[in-house]
PDB file of C-alpha atoms in Angstrom:
ATOM      1  CA  MET A1440       7.517  -0.183 -34.394  1.00 44.00           C
ATOM      2  CA  SER A1441       5.946   2.604 -32.356  1.00 50.00           C
ATOM      3  CA  GLU A1442       8.382   4.839 -30.484  1.00 60.00           C
ATOM      4  CA  GLU A1443       5.601   5.958 -28.148  1.00 84.00           C
ATOM      5  CA  LYS A1444       6.799   6.632 -24.621  1.00 95.00           C
ATOM      6  CA  ILE A1445       4.322   6.729 -21.784  1.00 98.00           C
ATOM      7  CA  GLN A1446       4.528   7.660 -18.126  1.00 99.00           C
ATOM      8  CA  VAL A1447       2.291   6.174 -15.462  1.00 99.00           C
ATOM      9  CA  PHE A1448       1.881   6.734 -11.744  1.00 99.00           C
ATOM     10  CA  ALA A1449       0.875   4.183  -9.110  1.00 99.00           C
ATOM     11  CA  PRO A1450       0.161   5.585  -5.639  1.00 99.00           C
ATOM     12  CA  ALA A1451       1.458   4.387  -2.317  1.00 99.00           C
ATOM     13  CA  SER A1452      -1.014   2.565  -0.105  1.00 99.00           C
ATOM     14  CA  ILE A1453      -1.641   1.474   3.450  1.00 99.00           C
ATOM     15  CA  ALA A1454      -2.762  -2.107   4.019  1.00 98.00           C
ATOM     16  CA  ASN A1455      -3.370  -4.393   7.004  1.00 96.00           C
ATOM     17  CA  VAL A1456      -5.703  -1.601   8.097  1.00 98.00           C
ATOM     18  CA  SER A1457      -6.014  -2.308  11.822  1.00 98.00           C
ATOM     19  CA  CYS A1458      -8.138  -5.467  12.135  1.00 98.00           C
ATOM     20  CA  GLY A1459      -8.090  -6.124   8.374  1.00 98.00           C
ATOM     21  CA  PHE A1460      -4.834  -8.069   8.094  1.00 96.00           C
ATOM     22  CA  ASP A1461      -4.148  -8.919   4.418  1.00 96.00           C
ATOM     23  CA  VAL A1462      -7.732  -7.838   3.638  1.00 98.00           C
ATOM     24  CA  PHE A1463      -8.126  -4.028   3.904  1.00 99.00           C
ATOM     25  CA  GLY A1464      -6.113  -1.370   2.102  1.00 99.00           C
ATOM     26  CA  PHE A1465      -6.456   2.191   0.866  1.00 99.00           C
ATOM     27  CA  ALA A1466      -4.526   4.421  -1.516  1.00 99.00           C
ATOM     28  CA  ILE A1467      -2.892   7.676  -0.465  1.00 98.00           C
ATOM     29  CA  GLU A1468      -2.003  10.815  -2.388  1.00 97.00           C
ATOM     30  CA  GLU A1469       1.213  12.086  -4.001  1.00 91.00           C
ATOM     31  CA  LEU A1470       3.645   9.346  -2.928  1.00 97.00           C
ATOM     32  CA  GLY A1471       4.165   6.392  -5.236  1.00 98.00           C
ATOM     33  CA  ASP A1472       6.032   5.184  -8.314  1.00 98.00           C
ATOM     34  CA  PHE A1473       6.482   7.018 -11.607  1.00 99.00           C
ATOM     35  CA  VAL A1474       7.352   4.706 -14.478  1.00 99.00           C
ATOM     36  CA  ASP A1475       8.332   5.641 -18.024  1.00 99.00           C
ATOM     37  CA  ALA A1476       7.848   2.799 -20.498  1.00 99.00           C
ATOM     38  CA  ARG A1477       8.297   2.281 -24.226  1.00 98.00           C
ATOM     39  CA  PHE A1478       8.516  -0.644 -26.612  1.00 98.00           C
ATOM     40  CA  ASN A1479      12.030  -1.655 -27.640  1.00 96.00           C
ATOM     41  CA  ASN A1480      13.354  -3.695 -30.574  1.00 92.00           C
ATOM     42  CA  GLN A1481      15.248  -6.198 -28.419  1.00 94.00           C
ATOM     43  CA  GLY A1482      12.330  -8.492 -27.675  1.00 95.00           C
ATOM     44  CA  LYS A1483      12.809  -8.408 -23.912  1.00 97.00           C
ATOM     45  CA  ILE A1484      12.103  -6.261 -20.880  1.00 98.00           C
ATOM     46  CA  ILE A1485      14.911  -3.888 -19.889  1.00 98.00           C
ATOM     47  CA  ILE A1486      15.266  -1.636 -16.835  1.00 99.00           C
ATOM     48  CA  GLU A1487      17.364   1.387 -17.828  1.00 98.00           C
ATOM     49  CA  SER A1488      17.313   3.167 -14.482  1.00 98.00           C
ATOM     50  CA  ILE A1489      15.881   3.223 -10.976  1.00 98.00           C
ATOM     51  CA  GLU A1490      15.805   6.448  -8.970  1.00 97.00           C
ATOM     52  CA  GLY A1491      14.779   7.063  -5.368  1.00 95.00           C
ATOM     53  CA  ALA A1492      15.666   3.723  -3.793  1.00 91.00           C
ATOM     54  CA  GLU A1493      19.007   2.017  -3.411  1.00 87.00           C
ATOM     55  CA  GLY A1494      19.571  -1.673  -3.868  1.00 89.00           C
ATOM     56  CA  LEU A1495      16.589  -2.530  -6.047  1.00 95.00           C
ATOM     57  CA  PRO A1496      17.492  -5.015  -8.779  1.00 96.00           C
ATOM     58  CA  LEU A1497      17.970  -3.916 -12.365  1.00 97.00           C
ATOM     59  CA  GLU A1498      17.493  -7.518 -13.471  1.00 98.00           C
ATOM     60  CA  PRO A1499      13.951  -7.731 -14.908  1.00 98.00           C
ATOM     61  CA  GLU A1500      13.401 -11.235 -13.532  1.00 97.00           C
ATOM     62  CA  LEU A1501      13.993  -9.951  -9.975  1.00 97.00           C
ATOM     63  CA  ASN A1502      12.183  -6.595  -9.998  1.00 98.00           C
ATOM     64  CA  VAL A1503       8.502  -6.438  -9.026  1.00 98.00           C
ATOM     65  CA  THR A1504       7.712  -3.819 -11.682  1.00 99.00           C
ATOM     66  CA  THR A1505       8.976  -5.877 -14.575  1.00 99.00           C
ATOM     67  CA  ILE A1506       7.779  -9.199 -13.176  1.00 99.00           C
ATOM     68  CA  ALA A1507       4.219  -7.834 -13.181  1.00 99.00           C
ATOM     69  CA  ALA A1508       4.660  -6.424 -16.677  1.00 99.00           C
ATOM     70  CA  GLN A1509       6.080  -9.695 -18.001  1.00 98.00           C
ATOM     71  CA  ALA A1510       3.146 -11.649 -16.570  1.00 98.00           C
ATOM     72  CA  LEU A1511       0.783  -9.490 -18.593  1.00 99.00           C
ATOM     73  CA  LEU A1512       2.872  -9.662 -21.771  1.00 98.00           C
ATOM     74  CA  ASP A1513       3.014 -13.447 -21.510  1.00 98.00           C
ATOM     75  CA  GLU A1514      -0.747 -13.724 -21.148  1.00 98.00           C
ATOM     76  CA  VAL A1515      -1.497 -11.630 -24.231  1.00 98.00           C
ATOM     77  CA  GLY A1516       1.309 -13.197 -26.276  1.00 97.00           C
ATOM     78  CA  GLU A1517       3.147  -9.920 -26.817  1.00 97.00           C
ATOM     79  CA  LYS A1518       6.645 -10.580 -28.196  1.00 94.00           C
ATOM     80  CA  ARG A1519       7.932  -7.016 -28.177  1.00 96.00           C
ATOM     81  CA  GLY A1520      10.090  -5.916 -25.282  1.00 97.00           C
ATOM     82  CA  ILE A1521       9.542  -2.902 -23.040  1.00 98.00           C
ATOM     83  CA  THR A1522      12.156  -0.534 -21.636  1.00 99.00           C
ATOM     84  CA  PHE A1523      11.426   0.857 -18.173  1.00 99.00           C
ATOM     85  CA  ASN A1524      12.715   3.847 -16.228  1.00 99.00           C
ATOM     86  CA  ILE A1525      11.522   3.795 -12.624  1.00 99.00           C
ATOM     87  CA  ARG A1526      11.361   6.662 -10.124  1.00 98.00           C
ATOM     88  CA  LYS A1527      10.254   5.822  -6.601  1.00 98.00           C
ATOM     89  CA  THR A1528       9.048   8.365  -4.046  1.00 96.00           C
ATOM     90  CA  VAL A1529       8.260   5.853  -1.312  1.00 91.00           C
ATOM     91  CA  ILE A1530      11.137   3.755  -0.035  1.00 87.00           C
ATOM     92  CA  PRO A1531      11.025  -0.022   0.425  1.00 91.00           C
ATOM     93  CA  GLY A1532      10.407  -1.293   3.933  1.00 89.00           C
ATOM     94  CA  SER A1533       8.345   1.735   4.949  1.00 94.00           C
ATOM     95  CA  GLY A1534       4.922   0.148   5.392  1.00 94.00           C
ATOM     96  CA  LEU A1535       3.518   2.329   2.614  1.00 97.00           C
ATOM     97  CA  GLY A1536       3.264  -0.255  -0.141  1.00 96.00           C
ATOM     98  CA  SER A1537       6.477   0.484  -2.023  1.00 96.00           C
ATOM     99  CA  SER A1538       6.668  -2.904  -3.729  1.00 96.00           C
ATOM    100  CA  ALA A1539       2.957  -2.779  -4.551  1.00 98.00           C
ATOM    101  CA  SER A1540       3.329   0.629  -6.203  1.00 98.00           C
ATOM    102  CA  GLY A1541       6.087  -0.807  -8.360  1.00 98.00           C
ATOM    103  CA  ALA A1542       4.108  -3.882  -9.330  1.00 99.00           C
ATOM    104  CA  VAL A1543       0.994  -1.848 -10.108  1.00 99.00           C
ATOM    105  CA  ALA A1544       2.962   0.614 -12.223  1.00 99.00           C
ATOM    106  CA  GLY A1545       4.510  -2.224 -14.220  1.00 99.00           C
ATOM    107  CA  ALA A1546       1.230  -3.973 -14.941  1.00 99.00           C
ATOM    108  CA  PHE A1547      -0.580  -0.716 -15.699  1.00 99.00           C
ATOM    109  CA  ALA A1548       2.144   0.530 -18.064  1.00 99.00           C
ATOM    110  CA  ALA A1549       2.305  -2.756 -19.966  1.00 99.00           C
ATOM    111  CA  ASN A1550      -1.471  -2.751 -20.341  1.00 99.00           C
ATOM    112  CA  GLU A1551      -1.414   0.786 -21.740  1.00 98.00           C
ATOM    113  CA  LEU A1552       1.259  -0.077 -24.295  1.00 98.00           C
ATOM    114  CA  VAL A1553      -0.489  -3.175 -25.620  1.00 98.00           C
ATOM    115  CA  GLY A1554      -3.819  -1.401 -26.087  1.00 97.00           C
ATOM    116  CA  LYS A1555      -5.563  -1.788 -22.707  1.00 98.00           C
ATOM    117  CA  PRO A1556      -6.988  -5.301 -23.083  1.00 99.00           C
ATOM    118  CA  PHE A1557      -7.586  -5.523 -19.324  1.00 99.00           C
ATOM    119  CA  SER A1558      -9.677  -3.435 -16.963  1.00 99.00           C
ATOM    120  CA  LYS A1559      -8.120  -2.004 -13.823  1.00 99.00           C
ATOM    121  CA  LEU A1560      -9.817  -4.671 -11.744  1.00 98.00           C
ATOM    122  CA  GLU A1561      -8.344  -7.373 -13.966  1.00 99.00           C
ATOM    123  CA  LEU A1562      -4.896  -5.786 -13.672  1.00 99.00           C
ATOM    124  CA  VAL A1563      -4.830  -6.386  -9.913  1.00 99.00           C
ATOM    125  CA  ARG A1564      -4.048 -10.042 -10.627  1.00 98.00           C
ATOM    126  CA  PHE A1565      -0.901  -9.205 -12.611  1.00 99.00           C
ATOM    127  CA  ALA A1566       0.287  -6.742  -9.984  1.00 99.00           C
ATOM    128  CA  GLY A1567      -0.149  -9.473  -7.396  1.00 98.00           C
ATOM    129  CA  VAL A1568       2.350 -11.637  -9.285  1.00 98.00           C
ATOM    130  CA  GLY A1569       4.999  -8.971  -8.767  1.00 97.00           C
ATOM    131  CA  GLU A1570       4.033  -8.256  -5.172  1.00 96.00           C
ATOM    132  CA  GLN A1571       4.331 -11.935  -4.308  1.00 94.00           C
ATOM    133  CA  VAL A1572       8.069 -11.750  -5.014  1.00 90.00           C
ATOM    134  CA  ALA A1573       8.531  -9.014  -2.412  1.00 86.00           C
ATOM    135  CA  SER A1574       6.625 -10.699   0.404  1.00 82.00           C
ATOM    136  CA  ASN A1575       6.970 -14.401  -0.447  1.00 84.00           C
ATOM    137  CA  GLN A1576       3.197 -14.690  -0.191  1.00 87.00           C
ATOM    138  CA  LEU A1577       0.301 -13.967  -2.523  1.00 93.00           C
ATOM    139  CA  HIS A1578      -1.687 -11.028  -1.198  1.00 94.00           C
ATOM    140  CA  HIS A1579      -3.457  -8.095  -2.835  1.00 98.00           C
ATOM    141  CA  ASP A1580      -4.314  -5.674  -0.018  1.00 98.00           C
ATOM    142  CA  ASN A1581      -1.730  -3.122  -1.237  1.00 98.00           C
ATOM    143  CA  VAL A1582      -1.883  -3.679  -4.991  1.00 99.00           C
ATOM    144  CA  ALA A1583      -5.690  -3.490  -5.101  1.00 99.00           C
ATOM    145  CA  PRO A1584      -6.047   0.050  -3.706  1.00 99.00           C
ATOM    146  CA  SER A1585      -2.926   1.243  -5.526  1.00 99.00           C
ATOM    147  CA  MET A1586      -4.462   0.092  -8.806  1.00 99.00           C
ATOM    148  CA  LEU A1587      -8.102   0.948  -8.148  1.00 99.00           C
ATOM    149  CA  GLY A1588      -7.890   3.844  -5.706  1.00 99.00           C
ATOM    150  CA  GLY A1589     -10.135   4.241  -2.688  1.00 99.00           C
ATOM    151  CA  PHE A1590     -10.621   1.641   0.035  1.00 99.00           C
ATOM    152  CA  SER A1591     -10.333  -2.009  -0.996  1.00 99.00           C
ATOM    153  CA  VAL A1592     -11.498  -5.220   0.620  1.00 99.00           C
ATOM    154  CA  VAL A1593      -9.795  -8.386  -0.606  1.00 99.00           C
ATOM    155  CA  ARG A1594     -12.461 -10.982   0.059  1.00 98.00           C
ATOM    156  CA  SER A1595     -10.332 -13.754  -1.427  1.00 98.00           C
ATOM    157  CA  ASN A1596      -6.853 -14.080  -2.922  1.00 97.00           C
ATOM    158  CA  GLU A1597      -7.472 -17.385  -4.714  1.00 96.00           C
ATOM    159  CA  PRO A1598      -9.714 -16.987  -6.592  1.00 96.00           C
ATOM    160  CA  LEU A1599      -9.148 -13.240  -6.538  1.00 98.00           C
ATOM    161  CA  ASP A1600     -12.172 -11.260  -5.389  1.00 99.00           C
ATOM    162  CA  VAL A1601     -11.654  -7.560  -4.674  1.00 99.00           C
ATOM    163  CA  LEU A1602     -14.370  -5.175  -3.513  1.00 99.00           C
ATOM    164  CA  SER A1603     -14.294  -1.385  -3.275  1.00 99.00           C
ATOM    165  CA  ILE A1604     -16.275   0.206  -0.455  1.00 99.00           C
ATOM    166  CA  ASP A1605     -17.391   3.740   0.317  1.00 99.00           C
ATOM    167  CA  TYR A1606     -15.699   5.833   2.985  1.00 99.00           C
ATOM    168  CA  PRO A1607     -16.299   9.286   4.517  1.00 99.00           C
ATOM    169  CA  GLU A1608     -15.256  12.060   2.134  1.00 97.00           C
ATOM    170  CA  ASP A1609     -13.715  14.134   4.915  1.00 98.00           C
ATOM    171  CA  ILE A1610     -11.634  11.319   6.410  1.00 99.00           C
ATOM    172  CA  ARG A1611      -7.954  12.227   6.578  1.00 99.00           C
ATOM    173  CA  VAL A1612      -4.846  10.112   7.045  1.00 99.00           C
ATOM    174  CA  VAL A1613      -1.895  11.267   9.147  1.00 99.00           C
ATOM    175  CA  VAL A1614       1.360   9.333   8.848  1.00 99.00           C
ATOM    176  CA  ALA A1615       4.518   9.321  10.950  1.00 98.00           C
ATOM    177  CA  HIS A1616       7.316   7.358   9.317  1.00 98.00           C
ATOM    178  CA  PRO A1617      10.413   6.705  11.444  1.00 97.00           C
ATOM    179  CA  GLN A1618      13.344   6.318   9.062  1.00 94.00           C
ATOM    180  CA  ILE A1619      14.113   2.702   9.805  1.00 91.00           C
ATOM    181  CA  GLU A1620      13.348  -0.294   7.604  1.00 83.00           C
ATOM    182  CA  VAL A1621      10.994  -3.180   8.355  1.00 80.00           C
ATOM    183  CA  LYS A1622      10.932  -5.850   5.666  1.00 72.00           C
ATOM    184  CA  THR A1623       7.548  -7.438   4.958  1.00 69.00           C
ATOM    185  CA  LYS A1624       9.035 -10.935   5.016  1.00 68.00           C
ATOM    186  CA  GLN A1625      10.590 -10.276   8.431  1.00 68.00           C
ATOM    187  CA  ALA A1626       7.361  -8.869   9.852  1.00 71.00           C
ATOM    188  CA  LYS A1627       5.297 -11.808   8.580  1.00 72.00           C
ATOM    189  CA  ARG A1628       7.646 -14.299  10.240  1.00 74.00           C
ATOM    190  CA  MET A1629       6.880 -12.690  13.598  1.00 78.00           C
ATOM    191  CA  LEU A1630       3.210 -13.612  13.474  1.00 83.00           C
ATOM    192  CA  GLY A1631       1.901 -16.726  15.134  1.00 77.00           C
ATOM    193  CA  ARG A1632       0.406 -19.537  13.090  1.00 79.00           C
ATOM    194  CA  THR A1633      -2.742 -19.786  15.194  1.00 86.00           C
ATOM    195  CA  MET A1634      -5.162 -17.466  16.962  1.00 92.00           C
ATOM    196  CA  SER A1635      -7.359 -18.171  19.965  1.00 96.00           C
ATOM    197  CA  ILE A1636     -11.089 -18.448  19.384  1.00 97.00           C
ATOM    198  CA  SER A1637     -11.747 -15.564  21.770  1.00 98.00           C
ATOM    199  CA  ASN A1638      -9.368 -13.263  19.897  1.00 97.00           C
ATOM    200  CA  ALA A1639     -10.747 -14.424  16.548  1.00 98.00           C
ATOM    201  CA  VAL A1640     -14.272 -13.494  17.622  1.00 98.00           C
ATOM    202  CA  ILE A1641     -13.085 -10.014  18.607  1.00 98.00           C
ATOM    203  CA  GLN A1642     -11.250  -9.657  15.299  1.00 98.00           C
ATOM    204  CA  PHE A1643     -14.236 -10.757  13.205  1.00 98.00           C
ATOM    205  CA  GLY A1644     -16.487  -8.291  15.001  1.00 99.00           C
ATOM    206  CA  ASN A1645     -14.075  -5.440  14.408  1.00 99.00           C
ATOM    207  CA  VAL A1646     -13.689  -6.321  10.717  1.00 99.00           C
ATOM    208  CA  ALA A1647     -17.462  -6.144  10.278  1.00 99.00           C
ATOM    209  CA  GLY A1648     -17.637  -2.962  12.334  1.00 99.00           C
ATOM    210  CA  LEU A1649     -14.941  -1.207  10.328  1.00 99.00           C
ATOM    211  CA  VAL A1650     -16.622  -2.006   7.006  1.00 99.00           C
ATOM    212  CA  LEU A1651     -19.993  -0.802   8.284  1.00 99.00           C
ATOM    213  CA  GLY A1652     -18.402   2.266   9.859  1.00 99.00           C
ATOM    214  CA  MET A1653     -16.715   3.231   6.599  1.00 99.00           C
ATOM    215  CA  THR A1654     -19.737   2.679   4.380  1.00 99.00           C
ATOM    216  CA  SER A1655     -22.151   4.411   6.777  1.00 99.00           C
ATOM    217  CA  LYS A1656     -19.627   7.208   7.504  1.00 98.00           C
ATOM    218  CA  ASN A1657     -19.922   6.515  11.224  1.00 99.00           C
ATOM    219  CA  TYR A1658     -16.685   7.784  12.755  1.00 99.00           C
ATOM    220  CA  ASP A1659     -17.471   6.502  16.215  1.00 99.00           C
ATOM    221  CA  LEU A1660     -17.954   2.981  14.872  1.00 99.00           C
ATOM    222  CA  ILE A1661     -14.755   3.253  12.814  1.00 99.00           C
ATOM    223  CA  GLY A1662     -12.824   4.176  15.938  1.00 99.00           C
ATOM    224  CA  ARG A1663     -14.351   1.432  18.086  1.00 99.00           C
ATOM    225  CA  SER A1664     -13.537  -1.125  15.406  1.00 99.00           C
ATOM    226  CA  MET A1665      -9.861  -0.200  14.989  1.00 99.00           C
ATOM    227  CA  VAL A1666      -8.631  -2.868  17.379  1.00 98.00           C
ATOM    228  CA  ASP A1667      -6.231  -5.501  16.060  1.00 98.00           C
ATOM    229  CA  MET A1668      -5.695  -8.753  17.949  1.00 97.00           C
ATOM    230  CA  LEU A1669      -3.343 -10.306  15.383  1.00 96.00           C
ATOM    231  CA  ALA A1670      -0.487  -8.172  14.067  1.00 96.00           C
ATOM    232  CA  GLU A1671      -0.303  -5.013  16.169  1.00 97.00           C
ATOM    233  CA  PRO A1672       0.567  -6.690  19.499  1.00 95.00           C
ATOM    234  CA  VAL A1673       3.622  -8.316  17.883  1.00 93.00           C
ATOM    235  CA  ARG A1674       4.752  -5.900  15.189  1.00 94.00           C
ATOM    236  CA  SER A1675       4.471  -2.788  17.336  1.00 96.00           C
ATOM    237  CA  ARG A1676       7.645  -3.932  19.088  1.00 93.00           C
ATOM    238  CA  LEU A1677       9.565  -3.155  15.890  1.00 92.00           C
ATOM    239  CA  ILE A1678       8.485   0.503  15.904  1.00 96.00           C
ATOM    240  CA  PRO A1679      10.199   2.995  18.227  1.00 96.00           C
ATOM    241  CA  LEU A1680       7.828   4.865  20.574  1.00 98.00           C
ATOM    242  CA  TYR A1681       4.789   3.197  19.011  1.00 98.00           C
ATOM    243  CA  ASP A1682       2.700   2.909  22.177  1.00 98.00           C
ATOM    244  CA  GLU A1683       3.364   6.505  23.179  1.00 98.00           C
ATOM    245  CA  ALA A1684       2.673   7.797  19.676  1.00 98.00           C
ATOM    246  CA  LYS A1685      -0.611   5.905  19.516  1.00 99.00           C
ATOM    247  CA  GLN A1686      -1.760   7.140  22.911  1.00 98.00           C
ATOM    248  CA  ILE A1687      -0.962  10.793  22.288  1.00 98.00           C
ATOM    249  CA  SER A1688      -2.544  10.729  18.819  1.00 99.00           C
ATOM    250  CA  LEU A1689      -5.799   9.417  20.263  1.00 99.00           C
ATOM    251  CA  GLU A1690      -5.678  12.079  22.975  1.00 99.00           C
ATOM    252  CA  ALA A1691      -5.216  14.676  20.221  1.00 99.00           C
ATOM    253  CA  GLY A1692      -8.414  13.525  18.515  1.00 99.00           C
ATOM    254  CA  ALA A1693      -7.486  10.702  16.146  1.00 99.00           C
ATOM    255  CA  ILE A1694     -10.348   8.336  15.373  1.00 99.00           C
ATOM    256  CA  GLY A1695      -7.939   5.417  15.469  1.00 99.00           C
ATOM    257  CA  THR A1696      -4.218   4.765  15.129  1.00 99.00           C
ATOM    258  CA  ASN A1697      -2.414   1.666  13.940  1.00 99.00           C
ATOM    259  CA  ILE A1698       0.578   0.306  12.054  1.00 98.00           C
ATOM    260  CA  ALA A1699       0.778   1.092   8.348  1.00 98.00           C
ATOM    261  CA  GLY A1700       1.301  -2.223   6.600  1.00 95.00           C
ATOM    262  CA  SER A1701       4.182  -4.053   8.253  1.00 92.00           C
ATOM    263  CA  GLY A1702       5.570  -0.794   9.634  1.00 95.00           C
ATOM    264  CA  PRO A1703       7.523   1.168  10.674  1.00 96.00           C
ATOM    265  CA  ALA A1704       5.127   3.894   9.499  1.00 98.00           C
ATOM    266  CA  ILE A1705       2.192   4.660  11.791  1.00 98.00           C
ATOM    267  CA  PHE A1706      -1.114   6.071  10.558  1.00 99.00           C
ATOM    268  CA  SER A1707      -4.131   7.724  12.131  1.00 99.00           C
ATOM    269  CA  PHE A1708      -7.588   8.276  10.717  1.00 99.00           C
ATOM    270  CA  CYS A1709      -8.944  11.750  11.497  1.00 99.00           C
ATOM    271  CA  LYS A1710     -12.143  13.632  10.768  1.00 99.00           C
ATOM    272  CA  GLY A1711     -11.297  16.686   8.694  1.00 99.00           C
ATOM    273  CA  ASP A1712      -8.223  18.842   8.224  1.00 98.00           C
ATOM    274  CA  LYS A1713      -8.281  20.539  11.627  1.00 99.00           C
ATOM    275  CA  SER A1714      -8.170  17.248  13.499  1.00 99.00           C
ATOM    276  CA  ALA A1715      -5.473  15.934  11.170  1.00 99.00           C
ATOM    277  CA  LYS A1716      -3.286  18.956  11.917  1.00 99.00           C
ATOM    278  CA  ALA A1717      -3.647  18.399  15.665  1.00 99.00           C
ATOM    279  CA  VAL A1718      -2.706  14.725  15.361  1.00 99.00           C
ATOM    280  CA  LEU A1719       0.252  15.585  13.143  1.00 99.00           C
ATOM    281  CA  GLU A1720       1.580  17.940  15.816  1.00 99.00           C
ATOM    282  CA  ALA A1721       1.042  15.242  18.446  1.00 99.00           C
ATOM    283  CA  PHE A1722       3.171  12.786  16.477  1.00 99.00           C
ATOM    284  CA  LYS A1723       5.900  15.404  16.103  1.00 98.00           C
ATOM    285  CA  LYS A1724       5.855  16.061  19.840  1.00 97.00           C
ATOM    286  CA  VAL A1725       6.470  12.389  20.611  1.00 98.00           C
ATOM    287  CA  TYR A1726       9.350  11.910  18.212  1.00 98.00           C
ATOM    288  CA  ALA A1727      10.976  15.269  18.992  1.00 96.00           C
ATOM    289  CA  LYS A1728      12.205  13.625  22.205  1.00 90.00           C
ATOM    290  CA  SER A1729      14.100  10.977  20.251  1.00 95.00           C
ATOM    291  CA  ASN A1730      17.120  11.080  17.973  1.00 92.00           C
ATOM    292  CA  LEU A1731      15.142   9.453  15.171  1.00 95.00           C
ATOM    293  CA  SER A1732      14.636  11.004  11.771  1.00 97.00           C
ATOM    294  CA  VAL A1733      10.890  10.906  11.056  1.00 98.00           C
ATOM    295  CA  ASN A1734       8.912  11.926   7.980  1.00 97.00           C
ATOM    296  CA  TYR A1735       5.355  13.186   8.432  1.00 98.00           C
ATOM    297  CA  PHE A1736       2.513  13.863   6.038  1.00 97.00           C
ATOM    298  CA  THR A1737      -1.252  14.090   5.819  1.00 98.00           C
ATOM    299  CA  SER A1738      -3.374  12.819   2.959  1.00 98.00           C
ATOM    300  CA  LYS A1739      -6.862  12.197   1.757  1.00 99.00           C
ATOM    301  CA  ILE A1740      -7.706   8.710   0.573  1.00 99.00           C
ATOM    302  CA  ASN A1741      -6.726   8.717  -3.099  1.00 99.00           C
ATOM    303  CA  PRO A1742      -9.861   7.843  -5.100  1.00 99.00           C
ATOM    304  CA  GLU A1743      -8.136   7.474  -8.482  1.00 98.00           C
ATOM    305  CA  GLY A1744      -5.415   4.856  -8.123  1.00 99.00           C
ATOM    306  CA  ALA A1745      -3.040   4.144 -10.999  1.00 99.00           C
ATOM    307  CA  LYS A1746      -3.154   6.615 -13.859  1.00 99.00           C
ATOM    308  CA  ARG A1747      -1.435   7.536 -17.091  1.00 98.00           C
ATOM    309  CA  ILE A1748       0.307  10.912 -17.013  1.00 98.00           C
ATOM    310  CA  PHE A1749       1.215  11.046 -20.697  1.00 97.00           C
TER     311      PHE A1749
END
């Protein structure tokens, strides 16, 4: 049996991008999950350790990383077990796709070990199996960009149909992450089951506008289209100082500002590094008046997605 040990990385991501609830997502840089994996002689998946996040299950049948890996092993008929060591740099409940990073890393690592029978696009399906455990609903708007990199559009979950679209090369992402936790399941329960026709028409127009704005690199159109009639009006109540942070970021030059995933992180799109720096300082100014601990960072859209480190 091979003693080969590999390490993979799956980046964090931001989904529910403004008007694109459960449809749009993009990968970000540096943050994500590092997973070491190797075959074992016990014929089952084992999690040896988890670093960087408290309370995540070591039981393979409950952990999104190993659930995704097991789904792939079952499909290819692989009987060997895999031992995992997981290191997380994005905490659960942040709005930055923590569970998706874990699921993507598990599927990607398993695929590497068994000889890469699946393409990255095909691996999105296995990652979705793990992600479904975290949110109680099948959706791929975080796992798709984490796996593929770039900006993803999930046209359909069943059957799965994921598209990658172009975006401006100089677009920057600024994130303010208040250190509170918002669970995806909790945030989804807040949403209504229906939407008025008038709001739906607005939402559809903005979805089309945001796609066209990204692909044509039209920042003005991107900004005009970043209006969400579905999730933001409800979920923003979970995020301290959200309205003030959004207003001051736009005044500082952000193209658009919205909730990252289910929150509590907030993100802005900016044109270039200079604008991103100004928006970052604006976020800091808002939260300096509170007693909240807040993490801040800027990022490009990560074009690479999941990758093998060694």
